[in-house]
Short mmCIF file of N, CA and C in Angstrom, two decimals:
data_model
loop_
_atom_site.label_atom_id
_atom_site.label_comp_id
_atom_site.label_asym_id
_atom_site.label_seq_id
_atom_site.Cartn_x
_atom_site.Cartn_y
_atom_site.Cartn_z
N UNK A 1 112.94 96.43 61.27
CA UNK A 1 113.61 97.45 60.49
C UNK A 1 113.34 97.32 59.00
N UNK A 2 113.03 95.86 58.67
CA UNK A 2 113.07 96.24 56.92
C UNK A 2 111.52 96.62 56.97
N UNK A 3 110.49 96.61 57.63
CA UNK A 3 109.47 97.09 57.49
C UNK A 3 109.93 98.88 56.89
N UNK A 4 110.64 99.24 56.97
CA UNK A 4 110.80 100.79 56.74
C UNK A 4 111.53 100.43 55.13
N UNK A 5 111.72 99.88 54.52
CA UNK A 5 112.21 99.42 53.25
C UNK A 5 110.34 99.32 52.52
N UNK A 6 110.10 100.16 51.45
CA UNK A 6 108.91 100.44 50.88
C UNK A 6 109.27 98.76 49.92
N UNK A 7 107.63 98.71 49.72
CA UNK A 7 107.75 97.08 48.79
C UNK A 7 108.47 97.97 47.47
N UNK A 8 108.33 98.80 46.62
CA UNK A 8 108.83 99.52 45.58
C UNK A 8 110.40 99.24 45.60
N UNK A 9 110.85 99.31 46.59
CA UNK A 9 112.66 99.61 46.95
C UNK A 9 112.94 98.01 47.50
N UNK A 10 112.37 97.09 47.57
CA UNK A 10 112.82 95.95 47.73
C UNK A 10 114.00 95.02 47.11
N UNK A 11 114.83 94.80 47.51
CA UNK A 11 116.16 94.51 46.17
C UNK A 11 115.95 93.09 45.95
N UNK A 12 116.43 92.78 44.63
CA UNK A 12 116.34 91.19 43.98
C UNK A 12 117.54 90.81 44.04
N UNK A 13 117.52 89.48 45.04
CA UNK A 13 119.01 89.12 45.10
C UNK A 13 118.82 87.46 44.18
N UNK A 14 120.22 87.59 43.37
CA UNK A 14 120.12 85.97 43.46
C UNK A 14 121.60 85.07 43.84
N UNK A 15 121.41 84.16 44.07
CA UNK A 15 122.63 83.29 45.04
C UNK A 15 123.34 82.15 43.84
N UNK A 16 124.47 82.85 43.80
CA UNK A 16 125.46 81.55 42.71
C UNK A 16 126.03 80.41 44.07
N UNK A 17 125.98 78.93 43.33
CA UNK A 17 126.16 78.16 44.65
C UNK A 17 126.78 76.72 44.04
N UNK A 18 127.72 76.45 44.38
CA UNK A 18 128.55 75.22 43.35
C UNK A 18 127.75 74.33 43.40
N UNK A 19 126.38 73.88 44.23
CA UNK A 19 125.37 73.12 43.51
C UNK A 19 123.91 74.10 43.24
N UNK A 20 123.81 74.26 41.82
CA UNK A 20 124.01 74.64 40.84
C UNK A 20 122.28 74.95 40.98
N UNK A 21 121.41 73.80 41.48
CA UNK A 21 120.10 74.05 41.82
C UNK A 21 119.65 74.66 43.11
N UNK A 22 120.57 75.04 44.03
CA UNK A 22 120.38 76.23 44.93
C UNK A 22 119.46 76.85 45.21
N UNK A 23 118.57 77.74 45.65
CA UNK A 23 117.90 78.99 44.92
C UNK A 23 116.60 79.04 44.75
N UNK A 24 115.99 77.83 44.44
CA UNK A 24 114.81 77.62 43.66
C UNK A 24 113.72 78.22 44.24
N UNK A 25 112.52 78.23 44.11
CA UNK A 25 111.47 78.25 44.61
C UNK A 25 111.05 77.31 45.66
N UNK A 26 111.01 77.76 46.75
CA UNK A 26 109.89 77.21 47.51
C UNK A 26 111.48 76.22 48.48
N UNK A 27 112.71 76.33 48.52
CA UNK A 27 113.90 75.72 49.11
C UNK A 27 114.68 76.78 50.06
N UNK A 28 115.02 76.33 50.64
CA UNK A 28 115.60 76.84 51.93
C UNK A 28 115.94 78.33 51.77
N UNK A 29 116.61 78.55 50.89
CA UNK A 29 116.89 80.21 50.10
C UNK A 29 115.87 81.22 49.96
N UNK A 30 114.69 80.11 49.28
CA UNK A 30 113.90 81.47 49.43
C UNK A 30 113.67 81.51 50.77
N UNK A 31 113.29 80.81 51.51
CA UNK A 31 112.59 81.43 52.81
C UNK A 31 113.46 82.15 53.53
N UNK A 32 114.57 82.13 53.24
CA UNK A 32 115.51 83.01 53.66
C UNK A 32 115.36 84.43 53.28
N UNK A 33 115.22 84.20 52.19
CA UNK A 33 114.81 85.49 51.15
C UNK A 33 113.80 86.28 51.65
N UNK A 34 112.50 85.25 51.74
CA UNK A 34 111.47 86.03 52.30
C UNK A 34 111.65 86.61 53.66
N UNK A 35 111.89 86.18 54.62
CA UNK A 35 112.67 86.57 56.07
C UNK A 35 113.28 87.76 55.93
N UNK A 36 114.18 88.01 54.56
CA UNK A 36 115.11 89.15 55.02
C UNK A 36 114.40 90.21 54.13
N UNK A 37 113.56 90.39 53.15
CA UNK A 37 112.72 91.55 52.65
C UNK A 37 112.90 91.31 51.74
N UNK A 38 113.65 90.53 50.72
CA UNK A 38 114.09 90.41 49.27
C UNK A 38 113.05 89.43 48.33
N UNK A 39 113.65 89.79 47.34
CA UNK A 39 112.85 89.03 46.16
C UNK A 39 114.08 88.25 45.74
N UNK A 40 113.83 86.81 45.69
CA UNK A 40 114.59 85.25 45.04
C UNK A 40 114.34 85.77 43.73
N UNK A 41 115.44 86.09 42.88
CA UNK A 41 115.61 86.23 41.78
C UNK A 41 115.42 85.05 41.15
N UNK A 42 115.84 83.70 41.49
CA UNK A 42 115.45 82.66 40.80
C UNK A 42 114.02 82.03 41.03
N UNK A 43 113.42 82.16 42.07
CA UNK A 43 111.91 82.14 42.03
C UNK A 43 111.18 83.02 40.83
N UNK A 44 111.67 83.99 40.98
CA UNK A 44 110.72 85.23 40.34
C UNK A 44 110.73 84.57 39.11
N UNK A 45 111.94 84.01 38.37
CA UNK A 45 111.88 83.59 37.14
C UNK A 45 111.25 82.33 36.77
N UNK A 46 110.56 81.97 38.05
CA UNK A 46 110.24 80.17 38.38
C UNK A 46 111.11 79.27 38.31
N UNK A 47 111.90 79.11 38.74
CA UNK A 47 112.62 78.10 38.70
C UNK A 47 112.54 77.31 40.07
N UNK A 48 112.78 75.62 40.24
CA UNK A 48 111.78 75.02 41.08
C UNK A 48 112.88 73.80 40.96
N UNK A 49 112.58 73.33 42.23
CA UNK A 49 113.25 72.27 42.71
C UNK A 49 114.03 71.51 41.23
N UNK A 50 115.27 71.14 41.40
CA UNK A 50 115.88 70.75 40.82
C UNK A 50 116.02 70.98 39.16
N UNK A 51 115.93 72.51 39.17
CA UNK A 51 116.48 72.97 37.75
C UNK A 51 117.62 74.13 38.14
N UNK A 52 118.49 74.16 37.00
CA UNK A 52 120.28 74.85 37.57
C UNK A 52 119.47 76.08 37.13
N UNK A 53 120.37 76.92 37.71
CA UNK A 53 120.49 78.60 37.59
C UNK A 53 121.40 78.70 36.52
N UNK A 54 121.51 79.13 35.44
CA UNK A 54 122.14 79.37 34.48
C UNK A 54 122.36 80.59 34.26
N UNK A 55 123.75 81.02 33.89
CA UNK A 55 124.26 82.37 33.35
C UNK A 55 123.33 83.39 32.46
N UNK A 56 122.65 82.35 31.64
CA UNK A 56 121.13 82.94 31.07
C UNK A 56 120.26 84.11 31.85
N UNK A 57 119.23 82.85 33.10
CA UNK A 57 118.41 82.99 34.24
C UNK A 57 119.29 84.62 35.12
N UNK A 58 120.64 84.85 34.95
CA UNK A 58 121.14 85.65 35.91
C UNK A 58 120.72 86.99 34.61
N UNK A 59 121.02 86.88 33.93
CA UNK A 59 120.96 87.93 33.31
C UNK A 59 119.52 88.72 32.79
N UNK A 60 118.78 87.22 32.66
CA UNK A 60 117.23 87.96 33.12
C UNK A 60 116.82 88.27 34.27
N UNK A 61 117.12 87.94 35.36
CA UNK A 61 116.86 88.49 36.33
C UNK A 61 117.30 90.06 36.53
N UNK A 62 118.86 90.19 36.27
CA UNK A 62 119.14 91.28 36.41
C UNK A 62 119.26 91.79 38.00
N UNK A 63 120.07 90.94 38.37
CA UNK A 63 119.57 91.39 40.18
C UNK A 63 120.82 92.72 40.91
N UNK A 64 120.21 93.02 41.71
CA UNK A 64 120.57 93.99 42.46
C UNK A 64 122.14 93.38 43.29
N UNK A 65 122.02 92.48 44.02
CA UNK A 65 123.02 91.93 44.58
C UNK A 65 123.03 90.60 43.91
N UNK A 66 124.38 89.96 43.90
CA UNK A 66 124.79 88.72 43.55
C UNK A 66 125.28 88.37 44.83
N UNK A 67 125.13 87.04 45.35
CA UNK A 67 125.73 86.17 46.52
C UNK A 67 126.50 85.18 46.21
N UNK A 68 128.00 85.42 46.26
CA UNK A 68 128.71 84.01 45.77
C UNK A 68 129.34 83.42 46.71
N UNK A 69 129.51 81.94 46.29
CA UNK A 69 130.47 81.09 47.32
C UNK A 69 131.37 81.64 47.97
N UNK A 70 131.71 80.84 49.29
CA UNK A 70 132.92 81.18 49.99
C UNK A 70 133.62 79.64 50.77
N UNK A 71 132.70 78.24 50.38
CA UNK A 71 133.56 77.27 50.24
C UNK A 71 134.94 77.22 49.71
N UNK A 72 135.66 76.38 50.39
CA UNK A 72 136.75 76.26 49.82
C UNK A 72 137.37 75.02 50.28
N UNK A 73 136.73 73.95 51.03
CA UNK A 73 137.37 72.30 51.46
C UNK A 73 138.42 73.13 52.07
N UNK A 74 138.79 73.81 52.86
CA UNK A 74 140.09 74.52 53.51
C UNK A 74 140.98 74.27 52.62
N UNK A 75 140.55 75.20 52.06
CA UNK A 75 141.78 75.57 51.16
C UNK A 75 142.09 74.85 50.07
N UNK A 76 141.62 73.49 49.61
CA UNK A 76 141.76 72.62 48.73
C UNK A 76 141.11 72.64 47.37
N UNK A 77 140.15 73.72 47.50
CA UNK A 77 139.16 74.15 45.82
C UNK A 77 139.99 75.50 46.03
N UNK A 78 139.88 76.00 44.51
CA UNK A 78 139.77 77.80 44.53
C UNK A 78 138.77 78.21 44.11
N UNK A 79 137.74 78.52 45.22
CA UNK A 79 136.46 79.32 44.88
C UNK A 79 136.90 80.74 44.85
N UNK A 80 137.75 81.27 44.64
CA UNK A 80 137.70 82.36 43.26
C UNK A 80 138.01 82.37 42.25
N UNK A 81 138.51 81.21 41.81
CA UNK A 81 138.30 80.91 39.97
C UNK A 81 137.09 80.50 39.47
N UNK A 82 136.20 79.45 40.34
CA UNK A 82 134.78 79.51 40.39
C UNK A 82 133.97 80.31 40.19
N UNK A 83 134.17 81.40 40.83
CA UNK A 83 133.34 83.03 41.29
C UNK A 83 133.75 83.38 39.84
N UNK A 84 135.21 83.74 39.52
CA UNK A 84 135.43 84.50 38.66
C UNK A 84 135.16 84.22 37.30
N UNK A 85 134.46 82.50 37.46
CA UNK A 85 133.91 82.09 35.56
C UNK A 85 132.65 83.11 35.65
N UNK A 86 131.74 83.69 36.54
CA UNK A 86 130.35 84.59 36.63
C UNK A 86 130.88 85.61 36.88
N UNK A 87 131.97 86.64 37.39
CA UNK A 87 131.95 88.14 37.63
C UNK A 87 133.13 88.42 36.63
N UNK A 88 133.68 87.99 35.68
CA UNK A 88 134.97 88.01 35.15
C UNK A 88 134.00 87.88 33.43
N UNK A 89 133.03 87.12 33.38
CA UNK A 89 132.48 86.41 32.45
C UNK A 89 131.59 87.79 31.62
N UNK A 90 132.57 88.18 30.66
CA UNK A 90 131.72 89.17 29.27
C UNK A 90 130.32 89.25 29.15
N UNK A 91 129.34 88.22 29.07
CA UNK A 91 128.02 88.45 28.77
C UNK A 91 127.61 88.48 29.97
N UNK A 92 127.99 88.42 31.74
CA UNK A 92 127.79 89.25 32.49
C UNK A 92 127.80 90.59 32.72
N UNK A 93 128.44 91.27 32.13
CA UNK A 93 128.93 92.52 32.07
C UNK A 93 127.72 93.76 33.13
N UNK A 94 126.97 93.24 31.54
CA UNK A 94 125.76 93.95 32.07
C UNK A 94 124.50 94.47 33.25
N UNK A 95 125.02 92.92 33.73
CA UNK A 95 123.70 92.42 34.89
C UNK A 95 124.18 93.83 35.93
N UNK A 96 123.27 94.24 36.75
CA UNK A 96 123.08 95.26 37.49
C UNK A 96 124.09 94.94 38.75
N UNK A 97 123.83 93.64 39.22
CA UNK A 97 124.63 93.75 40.51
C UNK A 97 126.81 93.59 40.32
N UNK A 98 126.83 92.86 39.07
CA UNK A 98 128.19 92.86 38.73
C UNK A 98 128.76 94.56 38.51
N UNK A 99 127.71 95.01 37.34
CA UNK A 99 128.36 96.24 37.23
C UNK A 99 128.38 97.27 37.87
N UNK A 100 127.38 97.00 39.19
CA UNK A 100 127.47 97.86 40.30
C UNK A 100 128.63 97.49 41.33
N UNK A 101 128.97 96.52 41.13
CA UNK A 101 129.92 95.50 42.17
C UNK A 101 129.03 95.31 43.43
N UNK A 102 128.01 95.38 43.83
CA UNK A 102 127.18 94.16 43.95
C UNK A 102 126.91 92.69 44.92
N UNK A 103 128.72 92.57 45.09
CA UNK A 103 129.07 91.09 45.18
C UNK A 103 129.03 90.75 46.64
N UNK A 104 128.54 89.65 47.22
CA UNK A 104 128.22 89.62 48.51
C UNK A 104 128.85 88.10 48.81
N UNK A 105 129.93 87.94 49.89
CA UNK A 105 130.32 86.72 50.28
C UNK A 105 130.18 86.52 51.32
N UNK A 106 128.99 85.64 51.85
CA UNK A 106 128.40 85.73 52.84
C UNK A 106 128.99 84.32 54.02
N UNK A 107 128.60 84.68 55.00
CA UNK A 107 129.07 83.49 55.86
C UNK A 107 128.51 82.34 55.73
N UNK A 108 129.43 81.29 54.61
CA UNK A 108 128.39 79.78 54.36
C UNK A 108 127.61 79.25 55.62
N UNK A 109 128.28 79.35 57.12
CA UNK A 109 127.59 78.14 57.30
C UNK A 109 125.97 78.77 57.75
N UNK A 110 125.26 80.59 57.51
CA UNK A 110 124.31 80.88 57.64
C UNK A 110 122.90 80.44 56.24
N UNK A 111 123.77 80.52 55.37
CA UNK A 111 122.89 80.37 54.12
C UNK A 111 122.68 79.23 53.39
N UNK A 112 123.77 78.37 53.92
CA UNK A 112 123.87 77.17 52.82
C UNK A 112 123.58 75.85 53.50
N UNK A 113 123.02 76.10 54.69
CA UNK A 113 123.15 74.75 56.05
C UNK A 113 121.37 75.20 56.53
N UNK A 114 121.04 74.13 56.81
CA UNK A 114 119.47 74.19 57.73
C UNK A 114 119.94 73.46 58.84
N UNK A 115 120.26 75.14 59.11
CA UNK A 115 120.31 74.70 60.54
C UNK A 115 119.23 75.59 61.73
N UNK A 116 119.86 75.47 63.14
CA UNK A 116 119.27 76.86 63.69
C UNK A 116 119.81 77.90 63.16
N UNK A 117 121.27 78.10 63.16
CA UNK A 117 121.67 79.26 62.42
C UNK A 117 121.16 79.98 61.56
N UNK A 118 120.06 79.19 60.78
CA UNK A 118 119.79 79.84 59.02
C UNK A 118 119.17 81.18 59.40
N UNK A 119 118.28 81.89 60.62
CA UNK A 119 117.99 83.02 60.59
C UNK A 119 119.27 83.78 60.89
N UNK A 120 120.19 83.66 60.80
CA UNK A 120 121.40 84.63 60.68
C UNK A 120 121.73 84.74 59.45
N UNK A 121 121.25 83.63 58.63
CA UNK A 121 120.97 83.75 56.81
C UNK A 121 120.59 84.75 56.57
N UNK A 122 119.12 84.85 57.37
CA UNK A 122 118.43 85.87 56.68
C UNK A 122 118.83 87.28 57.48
N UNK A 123 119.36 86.93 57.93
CA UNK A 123 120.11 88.70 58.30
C UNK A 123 121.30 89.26 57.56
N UNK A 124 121.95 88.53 57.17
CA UNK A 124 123.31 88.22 56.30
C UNK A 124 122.32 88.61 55.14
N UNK A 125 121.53 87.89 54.53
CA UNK A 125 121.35 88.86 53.52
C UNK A 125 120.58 89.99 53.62
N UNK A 126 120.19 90.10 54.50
CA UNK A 126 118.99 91.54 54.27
C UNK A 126 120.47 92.56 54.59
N UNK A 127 121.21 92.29 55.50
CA UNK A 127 122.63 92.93 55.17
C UNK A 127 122.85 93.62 53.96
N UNK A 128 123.57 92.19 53.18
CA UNK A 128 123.84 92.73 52.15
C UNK A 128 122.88 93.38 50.84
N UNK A 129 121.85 93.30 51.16
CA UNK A 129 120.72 93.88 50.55
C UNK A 129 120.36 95.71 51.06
N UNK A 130 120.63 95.51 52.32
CA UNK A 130 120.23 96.74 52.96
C UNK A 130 121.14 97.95 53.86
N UNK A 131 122.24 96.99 53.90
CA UNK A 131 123.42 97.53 54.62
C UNK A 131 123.05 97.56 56.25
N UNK A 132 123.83 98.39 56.70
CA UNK A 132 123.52 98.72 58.24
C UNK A 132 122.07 98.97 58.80
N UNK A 133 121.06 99.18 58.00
CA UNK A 133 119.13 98.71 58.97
C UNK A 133 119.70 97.47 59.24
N UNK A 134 120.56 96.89 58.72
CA UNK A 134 120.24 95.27 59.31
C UNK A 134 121.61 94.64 59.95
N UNK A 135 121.40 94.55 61.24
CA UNK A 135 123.24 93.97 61.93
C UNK A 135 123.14 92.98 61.11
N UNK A 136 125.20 92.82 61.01
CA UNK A 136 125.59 91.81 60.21
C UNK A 136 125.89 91.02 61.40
N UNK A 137 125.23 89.57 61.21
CA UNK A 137 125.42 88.67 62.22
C UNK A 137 127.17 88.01 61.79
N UNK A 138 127.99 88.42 62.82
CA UNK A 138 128.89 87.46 63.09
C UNK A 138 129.67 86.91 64.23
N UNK A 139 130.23 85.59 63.50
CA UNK A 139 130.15 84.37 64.46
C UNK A 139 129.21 84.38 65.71
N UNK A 140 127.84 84.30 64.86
CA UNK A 140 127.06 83.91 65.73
C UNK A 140 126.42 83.08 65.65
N UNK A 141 125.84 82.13 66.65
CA UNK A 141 125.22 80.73 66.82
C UNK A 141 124.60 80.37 67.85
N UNK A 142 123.01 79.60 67.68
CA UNK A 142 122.40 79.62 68.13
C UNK A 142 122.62 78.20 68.75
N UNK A 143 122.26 78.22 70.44
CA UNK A 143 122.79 76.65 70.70
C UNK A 143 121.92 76.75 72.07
N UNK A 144 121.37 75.53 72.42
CA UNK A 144 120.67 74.90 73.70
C UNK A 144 121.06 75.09 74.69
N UNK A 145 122.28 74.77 74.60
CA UNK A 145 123.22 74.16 75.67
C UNK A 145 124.12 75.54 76.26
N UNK A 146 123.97 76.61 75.40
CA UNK A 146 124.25 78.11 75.95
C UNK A 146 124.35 78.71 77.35
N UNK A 147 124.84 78.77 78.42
CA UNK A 147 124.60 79.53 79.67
C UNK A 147 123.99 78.20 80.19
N UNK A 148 124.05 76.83 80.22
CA UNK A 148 124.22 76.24 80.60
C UNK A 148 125.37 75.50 81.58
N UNK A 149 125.34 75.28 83.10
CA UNK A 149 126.86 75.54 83.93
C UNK A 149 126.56 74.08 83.68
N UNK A 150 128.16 73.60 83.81
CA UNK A 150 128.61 71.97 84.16
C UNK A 150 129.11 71.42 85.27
#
């Protein structure tokens, strides 16, 4: 289906992630990225194993969708005061995906884990990149031991 998404109309997503080097080039994200039709906003800008994404980097990018946390130690952090230092934050204002609202909270354990799961990553975001061309995978998981009797 994203084959019907022209390379021209391709959206630039980039991923805010409480560790901070996330994102990079050539790390689990992008290939996620690449999988789901998108352009790694933090690649595009080069950024590469173990350098942070900075409030800067977001605003040159300028991306289409933003992906933020949805950790929370059950309940013991508030990842929406987290979220809200980047979508709350003035010299964001501007960036395309905030002021479009944009904001995508995706199911951690598809995007942020290498696992089998991670191609439900990349559906989760071509999701939120593309809307309904792309089912939103949920609670779904990929397992061996599936339809397996005991």
């Amino acid at each position: 289906r994203l084959k019907e998404v022209p390379p021209c109309e391709r959206k630039t997503v980039v991923v805010i992630s409480m560790s901070p080097t996330y994102g990079s080039r050539g790390g689990l994200f992008d290939g996620l990225c690449g999988m789901a039709g998108v352009t790694n906003g933090a690649a595009e800008i080069g950024l590469t194993a173990g350098q942070a994404l900075t409030k800067e980097h977001i605003v040159a990018v300028n991306p289409d969708v933003l992906i933020v946390p949805v950790w929370n130690d059950h309940g013991s952090y508030d990842i929406e005061k987290f979220n809200r230092e980047y979508l709350d934050d003035p010299g964001l204002q501007t960036v395309r995906a905030i002021r479009e609202r944009q904001i995508y909270r995706p199911h951690e354990g598809y995007i942020y884990n290498a696992s089998q799961d991670m191609i439900f990553g990349a559906q989760d975001i071509a999701h939120a990149a593309y809307g309904d061309i792309v089912p939103l995978p949920v609670h779904r998981h990929l397992s061996v031991v599936e339809g397996l009797s005991r």
